[in-house]
Amino acid sequence: MNNKGKLFVISGPSGAGKSTVITRLLKQLNNVYFSISATTREPRRGERDGIDYHFITREQFEQMIKNDELLEHAEYVGNYYGTPERPVDEKLAAGYDVILDIETEGASQVMARRPDAIGIFLFPGSFSVLEERLRLRSTDSEDKILRRLEKARQECKKAEMYDYIIINDRFETACDEAIAIMTAEKCKTAERLHYLKED
Ligand code: 5GP
């Protein structure tokens, strides 16, 4: 019986609206687990340790790399980000679908290690909308905003490696599309064929 969950990798430039779309997915769909990443970046206002991220030091992060505890990791605008592997595998084995919110370098590591992973790339609709959203998130300095914008341009060049692209110019539509993708993936023949087998 095929009751393992599916692994969804969601990427897109910061400012594309990944977190808000993912929050909606978690509310609307059953048996979905959001993978909590480890990062060395400082928490933003309102972010909680162990819920939004595991906020750790560079030393702790490097130790996790050494211990081979990460499914993937990457450096992004001067900080480390990585996905602890064990919780992902535990949730998949328990039948949960798992969502990773990660940038493109980490995503390509996951695609290589987990060929069954489904990649979804989220884009805000245009680069000017992206810049506006990054500026509204005023916690970042001008230098950081420019680096994130440059990074966004590089990330968009990698959109081809994903299975799906969602244009988030209207939040409701973007959520509907993400739900449609996840639902369709669960209805694939390979997922459902076991129902048709006689005892
Ligand atoms: P932010 O600092 O805005 O929360 O995240 C910056 C970027 O890091 C985003 O594109 C986000 O998707 C990515 N990110 C978050 N967690 C991880 C992770 O565990 N691994 C990788 N490779 N990227 C991550």
GROMACS .gro file of C-alpha atoms and ligand atoms in nm:
model
  223
    1MET     CA    1   0.000   0.000   0.000
    2ASN     CA    2   0.137   0.335  -0.101
    3ASN     CA    3   0.063   0.563   0.192
    4LYS     CA    4   0.384   0.762   0.204
    5GLY     CA    5   0.347   1.137   0.179
    6LYS     CA    6   0.480   1.352  -0.104
    7LEU     CA    7   0.759   1.602  -0.089
    8PHE     CA    8   0.684   1.948  -0.232
    9VAL     CA    9   0.962   2.199  -0.286
   10ILE     CA   10   0.841   2.558  -0.312
   11SER     CA   11   1.084   2.825  -0.427
   12GLY     CA   12   1.067   3.174  -0.561
   13PRO     CA   13   1.238   3.505  -0.490
   14SER     CA   14   1.187   3.645  -0.142
   15GLY     CA   15   0.892   3.880  -0.180
   16ALA     CA   16   0.706   3.637  -0.410
   17GLY     CA   17   0.465   3.558  -0.129
   18LYS     CA   18   0.574   3.201  -0.054
   19SER     CA   19   0.506   3.217   0.320
   20THR     CA   20   0.153   3.355   0.283
   21VAL     CA   21   0.063   3.097   0.019
   22ILE     CA   22   0.211   2.818   0.232
   23THR     CA   23   0.019   2.939   0.540
   24ARG     CA   24  -0.301   2.908   0.336
   25LEU     CA   25  -0.205   2.558   0.215
   26LEU     CA   26  -0.146   2.444   0.572
   27LYS     CA   27  -0.486   2.577   0.673
   28GLN     CA   28  -0.675   2.432   0.382
   29LEU     CA   29  -0.518   2.091   0.327
   30ASN     CA   30  -0.508   1.795   0.563
   31ASN     CA   31  -0.200   1.601   0.662
   32VAL     CA   32   0.049   1.857   0.541
   33TYR     CA   33   0.365   1.936   0.735
   34PHE     CA   34   0.582   2.244   0.688
   35SER     CA   35   0.952   2.171   0.725
   36ILE     CA   36   1.113   2.413   0.972
   37SER     CA   37   1.450   2.518   0.839
   38ALA     CA   38   1.761   2.596   1.036
   39THR     CA   39   1.916   2.935   0.967
   40THR     CA   40   2.194   3.158   1.093
   41ARG     CA   41   2.007   3.477   1.006
   42GLU     CA   42   1.864   3.700   1.280
   43PRO     CA   43   1.492   3.658   1.353
   44ARG     CA   44   1.268   3.928   1.201
   45ARG     CA   45   1.008   4.098   1.415
   46GLY     CA   46   0.734   3.847   1.502
   47GLU     CA   47   0.930   3.539   1.401
   48ARG     CA   48   0.942   3.261   1.659
   49ASP     CA   49   1.222   3.014   1.715
   50GLY     CA   50   1.118   2.656   1.642
   51ILE     CA   51   0.807   2.770   1.452
   52ASP     CA   52   0.925   2.991   1.166
   53TYR     CA   53   1.287   2.874   1.176
   54HIS     CA   54   1.535   2.715   1.410
   55PHE     CA   55   1.758   3.017   1.467
   56ILE     CA   56   2.108   2.887   1.533
   57THR     CA   57   2.469   3.003   1.526
   58ARG     CA   58   2.715   2.944   1.241
   59GLU     CA   59   2.901   2.697   1.463
   60GLN     CA   60   2.583   2.498   1.529
   61PHE     CA   61   2.500   2.505   1.159
   62GLU     CA   62   2.844   2.385   1.057
   63GLN     CA   63   2.813   2.104   1.310
   64MET     CA   64   2.484   1.998   1.150
   65ILE     CA   65   2.656   1.986   0.810
   66LYS     CA   66   2.937   1.777   0.958
   67ASN     CA   67   2.690   1.536   1.119
   68ASP     CA   68   2.510   1.500   0.784
   69GLU     CA   69   2.183   1.612   0.946
   70LEU     CA   70   2.072   1.829   0.655
   71LEU     CA   71   1.882   1.717   0.346
   72GLU     CA   72   2.017   2.028   0.172
   73HIS     CA   73   2.173   2.357   0.264
   74ALA     CA   74   2.282   2.678   0.098
   75GLU     CA   75   2.418   3.020   0.172
   76TYR     CA   76   2.176   3.302   0.093
   77VAL     CA   77   2.267   3.670   0.120
   78GLY     CA   78   2.534   3.601   0.379
   79ASN     CA   79   2.350   3.345   0.593
   80TYR     CA   80   2.318   2.969   0.601
   81TYR     CA   81   1.982   2.801   0.550
   82GLY     CA   82   1.920   2.426   0.562
   83THR     CA   83   1.655   2.155   0.593
   84PRO     CA   84   1.690   1.909   0.883
   85GLU     CA   85   1.642   1.570   0.716
   86ARG     CA   86   1.503   1.353   0.997
   87PRO     CA   87   1.172   1.534   1.058
   88VAL     CA   88   1.107   1.536   0.682
   89ASP     CA   89   1.152   1.160   0.654
   90GLU     CA   90   0.953   1.089   0.969
   91LYS     CA   91   0.657   1.292   0.842
   92LEU     CA   92   0.671   1.140   0.492
   93ALA     CA   93   0.679   0.790   0.642
   94ALA     CA   94   0.377   0.879   0.858
   95GLY     CA   95   0.183   0.972   0.542
   96TYR     CA   96   0.212   1.351   0.565
   97ASP     CA   97   0.286   1.561   0.260
   98VAL     CA   98   0.585   1.778   0.336
   99ILE     CA   99   0.642   2.132   0.210
  100LEU     CA  100   0.989   2.283   0.190
  101ASP     CA  101   1.021   2.660   0.140
  102ILE     CA  102   1.376   2.683   0.008
  103GLU     CA  103   1.583   2.877  -0.244
  104THR     CA  104   1.696   2.737  -0.578
  105GLU     CA  105   2.041   2.603  -0.484
  106GLY     CA  106   1.892   2.393  -0.203
  107ALA     CA  107   1.605   2.293  -0.431
  108SER     CA  108   1.843   2.149  -0.690
  109GLN     CA  109   2.013   1.945  -0.415
  110VAL     CA  110   1.673   1.808  -0.310
  111MET     CA  111   1.571   1.727  -0.670
  112ALA     CA  112   1.898   1.535  -0.713
  113ARG     CA  113   1.859   1.339  -0.390
  114ARG     CA  114   1.482   1.291  -0.405
  115PRO     CA  115   1.377   1.250  -0.769
  116ASP     CA  116   1.012   1.212  -0.662
  117ALA     CA  117   1.003   1.561  -0.515
  118ILE     CA  118   0.764   1.802  -0.686
  119GLY     CA  119   0.898   2.150  -0.754
  120ILE     CA  120   0.679   2.461  -0.758
  121PHE     CA  121   0.820   2.803  -0.844
  122LEU     CA  122   0.633   3.113  -0.731
  123PHE     CA  123   0.681   3.450  -0.904
  124PRO     CA  124   0.509   3.778  -0.808
  125GLY     CA  125   0.422   3.873  -1.166
  126SER     CA  126   0.695   4.126  -1.242
  127PHE     CA  127   1.028   4.248  -1.112
  128SER     CA  128   0.886   4.589  -1.022
  129VAL     CA  129   0.621   4.428  -0.800
  130LEU     CA  130   0.896   4.222  -0.643
  131GLU     CA  131   1.105   4.531  -0.566
  132GLU     CA  132   0.803   4.705  -0.416
  133ARG     CA  133   0.729   4.407  -0.189
  134LEU     CA  134   1.091   4.385  -0.075
  135ARG     CA  135   1.090   4.756   0.011
  136LEU     CA  136   0.765   4.727   0.205
  137ARG     CA  137   0.935   4.464   0.418
  138SER     CA  138   1.137   4.750   0.559
  139THR     CA  139   1.340   4.548   0.808
  140ASP     CA  140   1.613   4.504   0.544
  141SER     CA  141   1.875   4.771   0.469
  142GLU     CA  142   1.905   4.919   0.116
  143ASP     CA  143   2.212   4.706   0.053
  144LYS     CA  144   2.027   4.390   0.159
  145ILE     CA  145   1.728   4.482  -0.061
  146LEU     CA  146   1.953   4.526  -0.365
  147ARG     CA  147   2.129   4.196  -0.293
  148ARG     CA  148   1.794   4.019  -0.259
  149LEU     CA  149   1.679   4.171  -0.590
  150GLU     CA  150   1.994   4.056  -0.768
  151LYS     CA  151   1.950   3.713  -0.610
  152ALA     CA  152   1.586   3.709  -0.732
  153ARG     CA  153   1.703   3.766  -1.091
  154GLN     CA  154   1.947   3.475  -1.061
  155GLU     CA  155   1.681   3.252  -0.904
  156CYS     CA  156   1.433   3.318  -1.185
  157LYS     CA  157   1.687   3.182  -1.433
  158LYS     CA  158   1.651   2.846  -1.256
  159ALA     CA  159   1.271   2.833  -1.281
  160GLU     CA  160   1.296   2.574  -1.560
  161MET     CA  161   1.397   2.296  -1.323
  162TYR     CA  162   1.058   2.313  -1.145
  163ASP     CA  163   0.750   2.112  -1.242
  164TYR     CA  164   0.511   2.404  -1.201
  165ILE     CA  165   0.521   2.785  -1.203
  166ILE     CA  166   0.264   2.993  -1.017
  167ILE     CA  167   0.232   3.365  -1.094
  168ASN     CA  168   0.128   3.526  -0.769
  169ASP     CA  169  -0.028   3.847  -0.901
  170ARG     CA  170  -0.353   3.760  -0.727
  171PHE     CA  171  -0.324   3.584  -0.392
  172GLU     CA  172  -0.647   3.381  -0.413
  173THR     CA  173  -0.565   3.251  -0.760
  174ALA     CA  174  -0.212   3.161  -0.655
  175CYS     CA  175  -0.349   2.964  -0.357
  176ASP     CA  176  -0.607   2.790  -0.575
  177GLU     CA  177  -0.335   2.690  -0.819
  178ALA     CA  178  -0.107   2.559  -0.545
  179ILE     CA  179  -0.394   2.355  -0.397
  180ALA     CA  180  -0.484   2.223  -0.743
  181ILE     CA  181  -0.124   2.113  -0.802
  182MET     CA  182  -0.094   1.936  -0.467
  183THR     CA  183  -0.434   1.772  -0.506
  184ALA     CA  184  -0.361   1.652  -0.860
  185GLU     CA  185  -0.027   1.508  -0.752
  186LYS     CA  186  -0.212   1.304  -0.487
  187CYS     CA  187  -0.449   1.167  -0.755
  188LYS     CA  188  -0.175   1.032  -0.981
  189THR     CA  189  -0.226   0.673  -1.089
  190ALA     CA  190   0.078   0.552  -0.901
  191GLU     CA  191  -0.068   0.699  -0.583
  192ARG     CA  192  -0.415   0.554  -0.631
  193LEU     CA  193  -0.367   0.219  -0.804
  194HIS     CA  194  -0.353   0.028  -0.476
  195TYR     CA  195  -0.719   0.111  -0.414
  196LEU     CA  196  -0.812  -0.095  -0.722
  197LYS     CA  197  -0.641  -0.411  -0.605
  198GLU     CA  198  -0.862  -0.687  -0.469
  199ASP     CA  199  -0.777  -0.829  -0.127
  2005GP     P1  200   1.418   3.465   0.439
  2005GP     O1  201   1.545   3.515   0.498
  2005GP     O2  202   1.348   3.570   0.357
  2005GP     O3  203   1.328   3.398   0.539
  2005GP     O4  204   1.458   3.349   0.335
  2005GP     C1  205   1.551   3.374   0.234
  2005GP     C2  206   1.548   3.259   0.136
  2005GP     O5  207   1.595   3.140   0.199
  2005GP     C3  208   1.408   3.227   0.082
  2005GP     O6  209   1.417   3.212  -0.058
  2005GP     C4  210   1.374   3.095   0.146
  2005GP     O7  211   1.293   3.016   0.062
  2005GP     C5  212   1.511   3.034   0.161
  2005GP     N1  213   1.516   2.927   0.262
  2005GP     C6  214   1.446   2.917   0.377
  2005GP     N2  215   1.476   2.804   0.440
  2005GP     C7  216   1.567   2.739   0.361
  2005GP     C8  217   1.635   2.613   0.371
  2005GP     O8  218   1.618   2.536   0.464
  2005GP     N3  219   1.721   2.583   0.272
  2005GP     C9  220   1.742   2.665   0.165
  2005GP     N4  221   1.827   2.622   0.072
  2005GP     N5  222   1.680   2.782   0.153
  2005GP    C10  223   1.592   2.819   0.250
   0.00000   0.00000   0.00000
